[in-house]
XYZ file of C-alpha atoms in Angstrom:
240
model
C -5.907 46.188 20.726
C -6.209 48.608 16.682
C -8.512 48.368 13.920
C -9.158 49.218 10.509
C -12.119 51.378 9.231
C -13.910 47.909 8.896
C -13.662 47.791 12.348
C -11.247 44.613 11.723
C -7.851 43.352 13.961
C -5.313 44.726 12.315
C -3.084 44.150 15.115
C -3.637 40.227 14.721
C -2.025 41.036 11.336
C 1.727 40.692 11.492
C 1.741 37.160 10.065
C 1.052 39.451 7.083
C 4.221 40.299 6.523
C 5.012 36.007 5.832
C 0.973 34.924 3.850
C 2.646 38.331 1.744
C 5.845 37.175 0.742
C 4.760 33.599 0.674
C 2.370 34.248 -1.694
C 4.909 35.947 -3.682
C 7.119 32.985 -3.472
C 4.720 30.587 -4.390
C 3.263 32.794 -7.561
C 7.543 32.592 -8.805
C 7.992 29.595 -8.123
C 5.476 28.241 -10.081
C 6.422 30.366 -13.021
C 9.916 28.612 -12.860
C 8.103 25.180 -12.690
C 5.821 25.624 -15.847
C 8.495 27.987 -17.738
C 11.177 25.022 -17.367
C 8.281 21.744 -18.033
C 6.739 23.548 -21.065
C 10.095 24.771 -22.243
C 10.911 21.608 -22.005
C 7.549 20.078 -24.267
C 7.764 22.927 -26.507
C 10.885 24.517 -26.842
C 9.617 27.795 -26.153
C 10.131 29.934 -23.392
C 7.151 32.352 -22.957
C 4.472 30.527 -21.740
C 1.620 33.254 -23.659
C 3.756 32.308 -27.279
C 2.958 28.754 -27.072
C -0.625 27.666 -29.434
C -3.872 28.372 -28.028
C -5.943 25.571 -26.211
C -5.675 24.298 -22.032
C -1.642 25.037 -22.216
C -2.848 29.206 -22.574
C -4.199 28.473 -18.898
C -0.915 27.907 -17.277
C 0.527 30.645 -17.788
C -2.068 32.363 -14.659
C -1.530 29.212 -12.633
C 1.499 31.006 -10.852
C -1.337 34.167 -10.689
C -3.186 32.286 -9.207
C -0.634 31.323 -5.996
C -0.674 34.577 -4.990
C -3.416 34.166 -3.149
C -2.637 30.690 -1.133
C -0.612 32.308 1.502
C -3.002 35.065 2.618
C -6.056 31.946 2.742
C -3.523 29.617 4.474
C -2.602 32.720 6.417
C -6.388 33.382 7.624
C -7.304 30.139 8.512
C -3.924 29.422 10.534
C -3.256 32.569 11.778
C -6.258 35.010 12.127
C -10.163 35.236 11.722
C -10.733 33.862 8.940
C -10.605 36.238 5.094
C -13.691 37.202 5.672
C -13.109 38.887 9.242
C -9.526 39.366 8.387
C -9.867 41.288 5.266
C -13.624 42.197 4.838
C -13.950 40.218 1.606
C -17.044 39.185 1.017
C -18.401 43.012 -0.296
C -21.714 44.633 0.871
C -23.145 46.930 -1.874
C -21.548 50.091 -0.017
C -18.919 47.617 -1.506
C -20.272 47.074 -4.647
C -20.606 51.068 -5.237
C -17.432 52.268 -4.303
C -15.711 49.197 -6.154
C -17.899 50.222 -9.897
C -17.168 53.625 -8.967
C -13.694 54.140 -8.051
C -12.816 50.538 -10.413
C -14.007 53.395 -13.258
C -11.535 55.704 -12.439
C -9.427 53.126 -12.441
C -10.204 53.066 -16.661
C -9.462 56.251 -16.900
C -6.176 56.910 -15.166
C -4.195 53.678 -16.052
C -5.377 55.504 -20.657
C -3.963 58.426 -19.312
C -0.974 57.325 -18.046
C -0.873 54.955 -21.289
C -0.835 57.296 -23.130
C 1.954 59.166 -21.554
C 4.743 56.565 -22.112
C 3.298 56.128 -25.219
C 4.584 59.763 -25.845
C 7.532 58.910 -24.318
C 8.385 55.639 -25.054
C 7.204 55.457 -28.515
C 3.833 52.729 -29.080
C 5.720 50.355 -30.385
C 8.161 49.426 -26.765
C 5.557 49.721 -24.281
C 4.299 46.605 -23.655
C 0.548 45.485 -24.309
C -1.313 43.680 -22.060
C -0.269 40.260 -21.534
C -4.410 39.787 -22.315
C -3.585 40.204 -26.368
C -1.253 38.022 -26.131
C -3.876 35.388 -24.797
C -5.570 36.382 -27.374
C -3.620 36.842 -30.921
C -2.633 33.064 -30.249
C -5.941 32.239 -29.711
C -5.811 30.737 -33.314
C -8.802 32.624 -34.607
C -11.133 30.662 -31.803
C -12.817 32.252 -28.734
C -13.273 29.386 -26.565
C -10.090 28.894 -24.576
C -10.707 32.831 -24.598
C -13.150 32.805 -22.210
C -12.057 30.664 -19.361
C -8.636 33.367 -19.778
C -10.844 36.180 -19.386
C -12.988 34.926 -16.444
C -9.901 34.739 -14.497
C -8.625 38.332 -15.685
C -12.223 39.432 -14.125
C -12.503 37.264 -11.247
C -9.461 35.435 -9.982
C -6.583 37.178 -10.533
C -8.643 39.980 -8.698
C -9.119 37.977 -6.403
C -5.751 36.790 -5.893
C -3.882 40.119 -5.773
C -6.089 41.731 -3.915
C -6.043 39.363 -0.982
C -1.698 39.580 -1.444
C -1.326 43.250 -1.953
C -4.233 45.026 -0.160
C -5.616 41.568 2.411
C -2.018 41.130 3.798
C 0.573 43.806 3.012
C -2.010 46.453 3.409
C -2.919 45.038 7.241
C 0.657 44.475 8.048
C 1.511 47.440 6.946
C -0.894 49.097 9.214
C -0.530 46.850 12.472
C 2.550 48.657 12.733
C 0.784 52.028 12.853
C 2.300 52.550 9.537
C 0.753 56.372 7.949
C -2.307 55.257 5.450
C -0.891 56.980 3.087
C 2.747 55.168 3.176
C 0.722 52.724 3.150
C -1.690 52.825 -0.248
C 2.053 53.962 -1.875
C 3.508 50.900 -1.229
C 0.731 48.703 -1.423
C 0.353 50.595 -5.263
C 4.004 50.637 -5.660
C 4.463 46.351 -5.432
C 1.240 45.829 -7.255
C 2.275 47.645 -9.828
C 6.101 45.604 -9.713
C 4.430 42.861 -9.363
C 3.673 42.970 -12.784
C 6.938 42.426 -13.660
C 6.055 44.997 -16.651
C 8.525 48.157 -16.936
C 7.666 49.859 -19.379
C 3.760 50.422 -18.251
C 5.369 50.159 -14.682
C 3.696 54.094 -14.469
C -0.062 52.926 -15.451
C 0.224 50.423 -13.085
C 1.405 52.382 -10.053
C -1.665 54.858 -10.585
C -4.167 52.180 -11.233
C -2.443 50.807 -7.876
C -3.175 54.205 -6.379
C -7.257 54.689 -7.167
C -7.745 50.050 -5.993
C -6.068 51.101 -3.143
C -8.488 54.004 -2.003
C -11.488 51.781 -2.460
C -9.738 49.655 -0.015
C -8.831 52.624 2.731
C -12.588 54.608 2.179
C -14.516 51.357 2.326
C -12.003 49.452 5.073
C -12.271 46.523 2.487
C -10.903 44.531 0.244
C -14.262 43.330 -1.245
C -14.189 47.248 -2.578
C -11.084 46.207 -3.556
C -11.924 43.319 -5.560
C -14.692 44.830 -7.148
C -12.816 47.847 -8.477
C -9.610 45.710 -9.806
C -12.531 43.619 -11.627
C -14.509 46.827 -13.547
C -11.534 47.959 -14.372
C -9.936 44.654 -15.890
C -13.541 43.916 -17.860
C -13.292 45.542 -20.297
C -10.098 45.023 -21.944
C -11.232 41.682 -21.692
C -14.739 41.840 -23.413
C -12.907 43.845 -26.004
C -10.402 40.773 -26.909
C -13.581 39.200 -28.439
C -14.234 41.447 -31.376
C -12.207 40.615 -33.662
C -12.818 37.139 -32.772
């Protein structure tokens, strides 16, 4: 029986591929359903263009579905998300996560500047949080739960999917760790669907993956992801 760096079983993680694709399928299915439903009600195709209110939070509902496949797969075929992924962070996870989260911010900032230099500022898309802030009708009330989702829920679901189930599934087939790191970073970047930010997202995905690699636990990459998302979320309130 093989184990990863954190001592968890990986040969039993073959179900991770099914859980991964189930999470991605749920994401796209809910995106389609909410887009169609909101289009029928408002005539708008992009949920982020809706007026402020509870409808703004629906833009994040598909993202929350990403974690459903990993959770259900772990409960049904694994040993629970705690043992399968090392989800509950230790103090070591916190230290590693904060360090790599800060590094991810720097990498993302530098690569975004490079993309702006290549594509131009008008061509590089803003963060979805910026769109939320612009449509909050001057009230930060709706930004509070949205920011909490971005800082807490989104890192949790995305890390469970990419550096949890997918990482474990790839490791179960004895794929070299550096290949797993690169592949999961590519998936992470593509998952966001922001073409002009793909390079920056890939770079940040590599850094978040390093937190997972050096700790052997998803808890560290969740902390790193949350630390990476926190400053942009806080800055949203500066103009409100």
